[in-house]
mmCIF file of C-alpha atoms and ligand atoms in Angstrom:
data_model
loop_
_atom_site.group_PDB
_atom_site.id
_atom_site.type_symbol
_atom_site.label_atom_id
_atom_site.label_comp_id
_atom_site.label_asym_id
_atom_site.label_seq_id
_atom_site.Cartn_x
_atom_site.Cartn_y
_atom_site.Cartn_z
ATOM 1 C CA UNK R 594 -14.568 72.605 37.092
ATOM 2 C CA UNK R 595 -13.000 69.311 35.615
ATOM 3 C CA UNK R 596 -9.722 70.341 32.998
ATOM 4 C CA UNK R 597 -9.570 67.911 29.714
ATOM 5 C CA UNK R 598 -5.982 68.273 28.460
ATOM 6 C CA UNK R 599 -6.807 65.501 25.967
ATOM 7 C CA UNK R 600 -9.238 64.551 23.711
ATOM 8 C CA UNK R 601 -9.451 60.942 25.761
ATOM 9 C CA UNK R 602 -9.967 63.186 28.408
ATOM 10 C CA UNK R 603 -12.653 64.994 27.338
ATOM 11 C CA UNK R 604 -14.371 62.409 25.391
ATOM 12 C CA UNK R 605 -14.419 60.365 29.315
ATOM 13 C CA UNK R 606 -15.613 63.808 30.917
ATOM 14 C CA UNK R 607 -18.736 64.010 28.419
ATOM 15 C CA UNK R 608 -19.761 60.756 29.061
ATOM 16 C CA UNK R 609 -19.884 61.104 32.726
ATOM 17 C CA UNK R 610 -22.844 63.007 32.095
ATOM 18 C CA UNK R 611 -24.413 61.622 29.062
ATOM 19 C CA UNK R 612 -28.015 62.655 28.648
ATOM 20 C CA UNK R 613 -27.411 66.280 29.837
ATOM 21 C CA UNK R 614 -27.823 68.799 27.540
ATOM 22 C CA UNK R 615 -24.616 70.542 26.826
ATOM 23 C CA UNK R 616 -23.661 74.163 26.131
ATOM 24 C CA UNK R 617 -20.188 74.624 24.001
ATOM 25 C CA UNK R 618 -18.468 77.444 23.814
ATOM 26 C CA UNK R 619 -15.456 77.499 21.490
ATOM 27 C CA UNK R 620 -12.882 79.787 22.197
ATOM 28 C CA UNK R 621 -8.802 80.387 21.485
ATOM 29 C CA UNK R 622 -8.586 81.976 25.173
ATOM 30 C CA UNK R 623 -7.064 85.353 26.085
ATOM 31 C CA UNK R 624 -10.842 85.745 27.535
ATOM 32 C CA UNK R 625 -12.479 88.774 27.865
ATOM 33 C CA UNK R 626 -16.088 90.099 28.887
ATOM 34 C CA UNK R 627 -17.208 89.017 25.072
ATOM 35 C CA UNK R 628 -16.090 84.892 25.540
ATOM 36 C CA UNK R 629 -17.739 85.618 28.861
ATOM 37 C CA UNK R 630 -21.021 86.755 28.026
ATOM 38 C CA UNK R 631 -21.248 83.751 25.826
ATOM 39 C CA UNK R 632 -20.439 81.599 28.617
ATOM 40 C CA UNK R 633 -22.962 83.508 31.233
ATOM 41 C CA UNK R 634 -25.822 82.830 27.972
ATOM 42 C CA UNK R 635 -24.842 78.946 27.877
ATOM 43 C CA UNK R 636 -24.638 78.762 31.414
ATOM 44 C CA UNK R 637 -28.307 80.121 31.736
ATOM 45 C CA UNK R 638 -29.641 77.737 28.800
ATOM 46 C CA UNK R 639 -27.314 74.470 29.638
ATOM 47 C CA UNK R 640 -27.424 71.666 32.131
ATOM 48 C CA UNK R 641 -23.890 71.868 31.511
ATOM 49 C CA UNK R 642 -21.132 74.315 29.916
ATOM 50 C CA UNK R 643 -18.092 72.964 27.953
ATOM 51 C CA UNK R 644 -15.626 75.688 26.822
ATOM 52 C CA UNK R 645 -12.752 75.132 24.835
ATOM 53 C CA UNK R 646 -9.832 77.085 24.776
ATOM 54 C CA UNK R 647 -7.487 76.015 21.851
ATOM 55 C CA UNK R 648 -5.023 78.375 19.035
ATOM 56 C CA UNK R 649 -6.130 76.568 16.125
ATOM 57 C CA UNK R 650 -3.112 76.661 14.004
ATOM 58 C CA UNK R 651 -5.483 75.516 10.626
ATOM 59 C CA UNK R 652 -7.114 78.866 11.111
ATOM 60 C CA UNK R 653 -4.082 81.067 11.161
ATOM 61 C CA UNK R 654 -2.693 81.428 7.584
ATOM 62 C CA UNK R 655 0.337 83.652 8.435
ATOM 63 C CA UNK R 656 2.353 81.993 11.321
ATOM 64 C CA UNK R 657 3.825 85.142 12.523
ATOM 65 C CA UNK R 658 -0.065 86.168 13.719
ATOM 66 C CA UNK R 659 -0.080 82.486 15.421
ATOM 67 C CA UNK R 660 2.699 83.077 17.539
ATOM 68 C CA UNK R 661 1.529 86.320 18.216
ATOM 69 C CA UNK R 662 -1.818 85.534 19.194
ATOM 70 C CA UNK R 663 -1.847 85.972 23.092
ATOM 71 C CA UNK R 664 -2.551 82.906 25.626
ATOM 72 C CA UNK R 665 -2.872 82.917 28.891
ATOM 73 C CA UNK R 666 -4.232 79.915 30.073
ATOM 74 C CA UNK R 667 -3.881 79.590 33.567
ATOM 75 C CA UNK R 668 -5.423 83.348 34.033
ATOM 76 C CA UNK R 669 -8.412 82.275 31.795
ATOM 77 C CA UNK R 670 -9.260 78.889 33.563
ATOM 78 C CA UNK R 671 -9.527 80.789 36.240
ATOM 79 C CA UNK R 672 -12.300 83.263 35.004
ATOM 80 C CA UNK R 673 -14.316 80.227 33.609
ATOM 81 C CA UNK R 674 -13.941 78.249 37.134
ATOM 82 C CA UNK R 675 -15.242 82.052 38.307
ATOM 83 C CA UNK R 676 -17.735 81.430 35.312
ATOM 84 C CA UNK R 677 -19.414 78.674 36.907
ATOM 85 C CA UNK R 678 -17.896 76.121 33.789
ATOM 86 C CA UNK R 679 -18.517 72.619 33.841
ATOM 87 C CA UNK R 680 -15.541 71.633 32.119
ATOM 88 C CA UNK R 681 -13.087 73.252 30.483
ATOM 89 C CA UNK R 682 -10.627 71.483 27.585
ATOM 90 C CA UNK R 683 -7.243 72.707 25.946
ATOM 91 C CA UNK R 684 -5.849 70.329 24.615
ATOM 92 C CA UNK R 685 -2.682 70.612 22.737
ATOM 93 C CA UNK R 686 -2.021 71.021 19.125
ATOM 94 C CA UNK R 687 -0.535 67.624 18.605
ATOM 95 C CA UNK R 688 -3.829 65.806 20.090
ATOM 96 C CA UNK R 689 -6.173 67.636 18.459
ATOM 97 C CA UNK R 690 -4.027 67.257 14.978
ATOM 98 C CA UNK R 691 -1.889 64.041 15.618
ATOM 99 C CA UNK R 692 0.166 62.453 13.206
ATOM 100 C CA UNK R 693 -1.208 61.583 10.102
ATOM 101 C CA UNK R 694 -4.395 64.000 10.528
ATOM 102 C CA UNK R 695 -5.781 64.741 6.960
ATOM 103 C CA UNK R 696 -9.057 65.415 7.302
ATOM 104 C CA UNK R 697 -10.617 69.025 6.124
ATOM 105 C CA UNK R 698 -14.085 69.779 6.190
ATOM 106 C CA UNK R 699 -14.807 73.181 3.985
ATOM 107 C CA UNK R 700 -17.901 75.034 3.066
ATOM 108 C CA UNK R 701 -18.232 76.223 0.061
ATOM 109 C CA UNK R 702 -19.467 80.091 -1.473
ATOM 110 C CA UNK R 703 -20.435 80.992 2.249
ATOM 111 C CA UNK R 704 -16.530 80.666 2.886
ATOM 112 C CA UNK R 705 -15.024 82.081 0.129
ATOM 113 C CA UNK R 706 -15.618 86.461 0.465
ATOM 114 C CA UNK R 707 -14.408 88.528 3.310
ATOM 115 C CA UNK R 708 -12.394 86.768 5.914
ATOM 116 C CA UNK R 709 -12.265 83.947 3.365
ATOM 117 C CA UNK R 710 -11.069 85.727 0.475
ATOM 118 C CA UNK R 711 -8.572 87.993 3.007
ATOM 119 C CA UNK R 712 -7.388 84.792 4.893
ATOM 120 C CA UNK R 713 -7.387 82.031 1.990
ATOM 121 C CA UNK R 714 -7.813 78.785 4.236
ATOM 122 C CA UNK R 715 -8.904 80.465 7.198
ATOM 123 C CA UNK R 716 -12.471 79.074 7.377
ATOM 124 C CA UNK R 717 -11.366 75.634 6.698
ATOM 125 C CA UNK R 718 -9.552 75.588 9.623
ATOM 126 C CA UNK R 719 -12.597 76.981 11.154
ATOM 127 C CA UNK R 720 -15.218 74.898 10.095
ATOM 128 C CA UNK R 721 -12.511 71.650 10.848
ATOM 129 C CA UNK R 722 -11.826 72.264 14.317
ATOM 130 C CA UNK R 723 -15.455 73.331 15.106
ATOM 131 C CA UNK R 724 -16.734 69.811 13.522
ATOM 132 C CA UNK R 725 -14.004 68.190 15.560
ATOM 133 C CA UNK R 726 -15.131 70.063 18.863
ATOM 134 C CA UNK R 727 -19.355 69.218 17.568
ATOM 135 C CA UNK R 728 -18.307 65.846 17.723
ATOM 136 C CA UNK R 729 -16.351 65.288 20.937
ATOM 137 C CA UNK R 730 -18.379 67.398 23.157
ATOM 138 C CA UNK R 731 -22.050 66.543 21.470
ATOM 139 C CA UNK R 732 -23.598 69.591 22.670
ATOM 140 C CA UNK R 733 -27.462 70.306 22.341
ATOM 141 C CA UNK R 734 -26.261 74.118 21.810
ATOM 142 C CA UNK R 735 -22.719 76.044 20.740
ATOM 143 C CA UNK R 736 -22.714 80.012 21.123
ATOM 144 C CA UNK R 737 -20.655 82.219 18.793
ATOM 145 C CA UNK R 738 -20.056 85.839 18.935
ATOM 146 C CA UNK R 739 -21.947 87.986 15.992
ATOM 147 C CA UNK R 740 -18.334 89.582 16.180
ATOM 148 C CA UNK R 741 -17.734 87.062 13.517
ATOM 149 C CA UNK R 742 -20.445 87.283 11.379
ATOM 150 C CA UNK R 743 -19.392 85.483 8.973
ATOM 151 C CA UNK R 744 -18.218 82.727 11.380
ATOM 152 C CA UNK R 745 -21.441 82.645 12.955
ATOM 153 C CA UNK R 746 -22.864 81.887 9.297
ATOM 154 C CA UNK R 747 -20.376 79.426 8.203
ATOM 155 C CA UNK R 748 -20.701 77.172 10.823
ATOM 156 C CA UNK R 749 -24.323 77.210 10.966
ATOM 157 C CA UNK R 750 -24.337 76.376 7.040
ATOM 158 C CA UNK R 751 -21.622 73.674 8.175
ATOM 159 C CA UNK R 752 -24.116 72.347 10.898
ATOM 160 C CA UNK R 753 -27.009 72.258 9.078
ATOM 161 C CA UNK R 754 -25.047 70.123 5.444
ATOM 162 C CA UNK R 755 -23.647 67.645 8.044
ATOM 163 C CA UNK R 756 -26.485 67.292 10.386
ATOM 164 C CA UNK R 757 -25.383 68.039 13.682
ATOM 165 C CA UNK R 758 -28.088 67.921 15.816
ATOM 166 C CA UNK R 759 -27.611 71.155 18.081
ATOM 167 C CA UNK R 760 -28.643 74.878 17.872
ATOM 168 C CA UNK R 761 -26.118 77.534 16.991
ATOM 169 C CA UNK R 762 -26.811 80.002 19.290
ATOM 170 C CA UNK R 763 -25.003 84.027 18.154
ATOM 171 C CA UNK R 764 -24.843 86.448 21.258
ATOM 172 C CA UNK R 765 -24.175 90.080 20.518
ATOM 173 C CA UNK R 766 -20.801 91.767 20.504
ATOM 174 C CA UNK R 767 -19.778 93.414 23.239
ATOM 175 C CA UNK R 768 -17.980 96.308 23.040
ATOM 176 C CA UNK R 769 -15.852 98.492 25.268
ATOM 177 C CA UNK R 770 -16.896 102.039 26.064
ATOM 178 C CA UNK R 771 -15.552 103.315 23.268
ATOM 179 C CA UNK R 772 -17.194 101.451 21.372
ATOM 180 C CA UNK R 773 -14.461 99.163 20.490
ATOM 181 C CA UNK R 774 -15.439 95.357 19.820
ATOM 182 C CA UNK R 775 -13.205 93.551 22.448
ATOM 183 C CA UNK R 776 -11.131 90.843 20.935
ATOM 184 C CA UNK R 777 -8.148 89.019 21.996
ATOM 185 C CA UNK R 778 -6.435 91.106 19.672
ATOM 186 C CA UNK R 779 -6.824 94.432 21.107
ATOM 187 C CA UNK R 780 -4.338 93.749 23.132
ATOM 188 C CA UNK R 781 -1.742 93.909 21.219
ATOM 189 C CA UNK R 782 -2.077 97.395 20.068
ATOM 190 C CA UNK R 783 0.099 100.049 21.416
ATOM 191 C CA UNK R 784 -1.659 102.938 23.311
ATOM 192 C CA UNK R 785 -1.868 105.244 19.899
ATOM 193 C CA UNK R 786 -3.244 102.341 17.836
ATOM 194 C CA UNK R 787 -5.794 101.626 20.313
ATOM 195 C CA UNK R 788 -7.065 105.294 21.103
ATOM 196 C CA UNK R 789 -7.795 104.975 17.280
ATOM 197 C CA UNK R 790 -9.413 101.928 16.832
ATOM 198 C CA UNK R 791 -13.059 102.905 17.947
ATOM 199 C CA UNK R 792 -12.920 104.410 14.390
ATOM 200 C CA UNK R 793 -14.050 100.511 12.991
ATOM 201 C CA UNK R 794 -17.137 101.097 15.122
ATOM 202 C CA UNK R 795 -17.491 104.666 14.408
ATOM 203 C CA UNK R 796 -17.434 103.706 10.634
ATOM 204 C CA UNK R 797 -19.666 101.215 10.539
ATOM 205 C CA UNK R 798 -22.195 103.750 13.020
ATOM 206 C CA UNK R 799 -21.991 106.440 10.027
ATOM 207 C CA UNK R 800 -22.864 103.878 7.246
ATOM 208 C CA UNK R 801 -25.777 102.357 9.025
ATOM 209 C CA UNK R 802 -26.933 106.111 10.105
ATOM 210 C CA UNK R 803 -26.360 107.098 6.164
ATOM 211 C CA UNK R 804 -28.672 104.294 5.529
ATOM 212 C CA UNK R 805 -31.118 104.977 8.266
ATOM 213 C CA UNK R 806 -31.488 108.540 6.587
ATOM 214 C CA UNK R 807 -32.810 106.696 3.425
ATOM 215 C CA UNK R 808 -29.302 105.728 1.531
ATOM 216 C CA UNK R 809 -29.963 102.843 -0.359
ATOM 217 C CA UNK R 810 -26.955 103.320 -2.929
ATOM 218 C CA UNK R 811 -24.064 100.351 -1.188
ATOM 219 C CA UNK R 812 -21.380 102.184 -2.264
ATOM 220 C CA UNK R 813 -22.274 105.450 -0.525
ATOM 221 C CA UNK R 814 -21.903 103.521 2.356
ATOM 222 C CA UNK R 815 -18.566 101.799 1.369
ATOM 223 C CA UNK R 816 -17.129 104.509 0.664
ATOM 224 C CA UNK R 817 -18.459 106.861 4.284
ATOM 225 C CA UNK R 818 -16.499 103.773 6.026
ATOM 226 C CA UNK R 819 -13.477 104.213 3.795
ATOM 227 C CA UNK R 820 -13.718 107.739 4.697
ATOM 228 C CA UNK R 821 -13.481 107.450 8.381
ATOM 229 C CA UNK R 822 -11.031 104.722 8.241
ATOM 230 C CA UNK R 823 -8.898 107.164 6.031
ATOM 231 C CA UNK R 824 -8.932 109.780 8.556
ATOM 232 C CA UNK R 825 -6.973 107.555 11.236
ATOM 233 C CA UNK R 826 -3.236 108.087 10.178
ATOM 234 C CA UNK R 827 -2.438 104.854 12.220
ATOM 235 C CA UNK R 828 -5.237 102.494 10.289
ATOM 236 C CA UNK R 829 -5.127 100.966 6.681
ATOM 237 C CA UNK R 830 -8.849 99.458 5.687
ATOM 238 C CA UNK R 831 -7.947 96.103 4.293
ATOM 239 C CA UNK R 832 -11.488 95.516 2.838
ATOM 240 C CA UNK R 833 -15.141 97.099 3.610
ATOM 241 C CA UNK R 834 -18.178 95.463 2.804
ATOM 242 C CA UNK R 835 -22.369 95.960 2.082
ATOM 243 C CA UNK R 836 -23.420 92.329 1.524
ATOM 244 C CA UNK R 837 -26.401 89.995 1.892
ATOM 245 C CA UNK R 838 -26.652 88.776 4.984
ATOM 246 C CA UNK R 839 -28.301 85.497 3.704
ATOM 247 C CA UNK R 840 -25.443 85.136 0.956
ATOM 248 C CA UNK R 841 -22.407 87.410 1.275
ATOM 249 C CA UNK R 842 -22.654 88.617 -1.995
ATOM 250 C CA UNK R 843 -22.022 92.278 -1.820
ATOM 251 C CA UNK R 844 -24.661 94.445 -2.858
ATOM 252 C CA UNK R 845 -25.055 97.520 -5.431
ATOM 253 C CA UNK R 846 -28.112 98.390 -3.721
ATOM 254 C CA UNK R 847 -29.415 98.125 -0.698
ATOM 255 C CA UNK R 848 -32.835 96.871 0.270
ATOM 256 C CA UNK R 849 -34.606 95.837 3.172
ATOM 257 C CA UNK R 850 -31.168 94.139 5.338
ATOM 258 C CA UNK R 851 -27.551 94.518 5.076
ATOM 259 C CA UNK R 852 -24.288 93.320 6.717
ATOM 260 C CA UNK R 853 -21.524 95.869 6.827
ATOM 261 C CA UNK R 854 -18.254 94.940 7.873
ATOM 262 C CA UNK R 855 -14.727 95.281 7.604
ATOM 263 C CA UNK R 856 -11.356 94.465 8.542
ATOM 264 C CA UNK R 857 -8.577 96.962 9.484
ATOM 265 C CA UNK R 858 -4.295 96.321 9.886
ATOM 266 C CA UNK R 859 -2.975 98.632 12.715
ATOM 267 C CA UNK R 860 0.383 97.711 11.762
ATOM 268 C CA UNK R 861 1.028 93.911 11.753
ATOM 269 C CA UNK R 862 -2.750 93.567 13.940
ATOM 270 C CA UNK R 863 -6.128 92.989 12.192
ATOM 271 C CA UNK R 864 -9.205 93.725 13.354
ATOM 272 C CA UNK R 865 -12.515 93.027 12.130
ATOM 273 C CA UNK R 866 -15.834 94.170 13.039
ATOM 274 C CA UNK R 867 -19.559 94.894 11.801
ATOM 275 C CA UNK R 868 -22.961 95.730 11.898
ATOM 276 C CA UNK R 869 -26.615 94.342 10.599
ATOM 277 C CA UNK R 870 -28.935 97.235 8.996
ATOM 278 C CA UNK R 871 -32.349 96.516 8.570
ATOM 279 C CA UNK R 872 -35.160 99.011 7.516
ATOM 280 C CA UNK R 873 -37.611 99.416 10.068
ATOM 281 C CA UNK R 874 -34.527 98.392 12.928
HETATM 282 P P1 AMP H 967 -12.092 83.736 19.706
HETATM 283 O O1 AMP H 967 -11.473 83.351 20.987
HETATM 284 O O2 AMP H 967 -11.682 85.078 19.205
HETATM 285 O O3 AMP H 967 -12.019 82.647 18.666
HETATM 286 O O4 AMP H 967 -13.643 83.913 20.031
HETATM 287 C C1 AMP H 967 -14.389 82.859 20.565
HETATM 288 C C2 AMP H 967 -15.847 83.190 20.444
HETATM 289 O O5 AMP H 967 -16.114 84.402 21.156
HETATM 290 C C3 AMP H 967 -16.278 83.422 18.993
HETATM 291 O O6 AMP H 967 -17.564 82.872 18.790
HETATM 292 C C4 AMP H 967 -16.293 84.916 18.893
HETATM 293 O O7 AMP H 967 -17.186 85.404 17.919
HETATM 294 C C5 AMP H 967 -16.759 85.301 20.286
HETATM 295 N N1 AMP H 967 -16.367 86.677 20.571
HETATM 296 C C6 AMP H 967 -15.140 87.221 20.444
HETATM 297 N N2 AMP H 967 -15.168 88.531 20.749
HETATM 298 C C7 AMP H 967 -16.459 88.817 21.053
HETATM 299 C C8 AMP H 967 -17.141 90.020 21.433
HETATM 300 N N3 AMP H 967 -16.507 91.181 21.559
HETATM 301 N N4 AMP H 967 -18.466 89.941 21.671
HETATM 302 C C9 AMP H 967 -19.124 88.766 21.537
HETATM 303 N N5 AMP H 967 -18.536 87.605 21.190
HETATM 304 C C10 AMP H 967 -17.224 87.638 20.947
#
């Protein structure tokens, strides 16, 4: 596996092999079987696999949950060599954002509920880095996790409006046991926190079962994930959502389809998850 600390570096590494087709996989590291399974589905559709491991500090609005974030970088080059990656590129904040850097590439309404509206700024940074990544590495295909739904939706709205020619590919989330959704973030969370935290998933499974049982009324279903949240002592619901899938508009009532998500603070840690509903699935 070739390492790109630079973005001359990787820029020289892509062009070593220039007519193969490319997988990305964008990551901030701390990996885990989720950034893995992405990897295993690039590595099966790809010539070759690119992963990137970089903290984005554009996509971190408070800069106490930046310097939180965990990193281990040496451990996780490891598991992509293990991986079978191609090439693997972290570079550092100060090439990927040098001197000068003003450039910002937003979406618009697709951006601006949820995460957006929870993390003003967030998805800029997002949908900036990403474009930066689209156009250094050039891949034919980038995978995302449907553990960020709306991620997965913003950058393939971003894709399409600037015409990057490659496929966004979105690979389940993969949970622990429990049920949890594994995230980098998990592992912060202090041995009470995280016995509670299946209660995201366990929320989300009682609002699509309400619906499954002929619920149509959004609110019902808001308000059955409220509920559950409300019963963990440890966990305070920061927002829950029944939206459009197409449009992110949240919904009074709901019809055929239906994302539900929402984000939860155990203590200073926030973690975000969510299920599609659709009639007939
Ligand atoms: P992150 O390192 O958190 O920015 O995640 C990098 C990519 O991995 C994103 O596309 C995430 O959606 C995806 N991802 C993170 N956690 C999971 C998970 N539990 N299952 C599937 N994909 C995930």
């Amino acid at each position: 596996m070739q390492i790109a600390r630079s973005v001359d570096r990787v820029r020289r590494a892509r062009r070593e092999h220039e007519s193969a087709r490319w997988g990305l996989v964008p990551t901030m590291g701390f990996l885990h079987a989720g950034h893995l399974e992405l990897v295993r589905r690039a590595r099966e559709e790809c010539e070759r696999v690119a992963v990137s491991i970089f903290v984005n500090p554009r996509q971190f609005e408070r800069s106490d949950d930046l310097e939180r974030y965990p990193r281990a970088l040496e451990r996780d080059l490891e598991l992509l060599a293990g991986a079978g990656v191609d090439l693997a590129f972290c570079p550092a904040t100060e090439d990927m954002y040098p001197a000068g850097f003003q450039t910002t590439v937003s979406v618009g309404a697709l951006a601006e509920p949820l995460e957006g509206a929870a993390r003003p700024g967030h998805f800029d940074g997002v949908a900036t880095v990403v474009a930066k990544l689209f156009c250094l590495l050039r891949p034919a295909r980038a995978y995302f996790g449907q553990k960020d739904a709306q991620q997965c939706i913003v950058v393939e709205r971003m894709t399409r409006d600037l015409g990057f020619d490659l496929e966004i590919v979105v690979c389940p989330t993969v949970r622990e046991p429990d049920g949890l959704a594994m995230s980098s973030r998990n592992a912060r969370l202090t041995p009470e926190q995280r016995r509670s935290a299946p209660a995201l998933h366990r929320a989300l499974e009682r609002a699509a079962a309400l619906f499954e049982n002929g619920e149509t009324e959004a609110e019902t279903l808001r308000e059955a994930m409220r509920e559950t949240i409300g019963g963990e002592p440890l966990a305070r619901v920061d927002y829950v959502s029944v939206a459009d899938p197409r449009t992110l508009a949240e919904l009074e009532t709901v019809g055929d389809e239906a994302l539900l998500s929402l984000a939860v603070f155990y203590g200073s840690i926030r973690l975000i998850d969510n299920l599609s509903i659709a009639r007939g699935g």
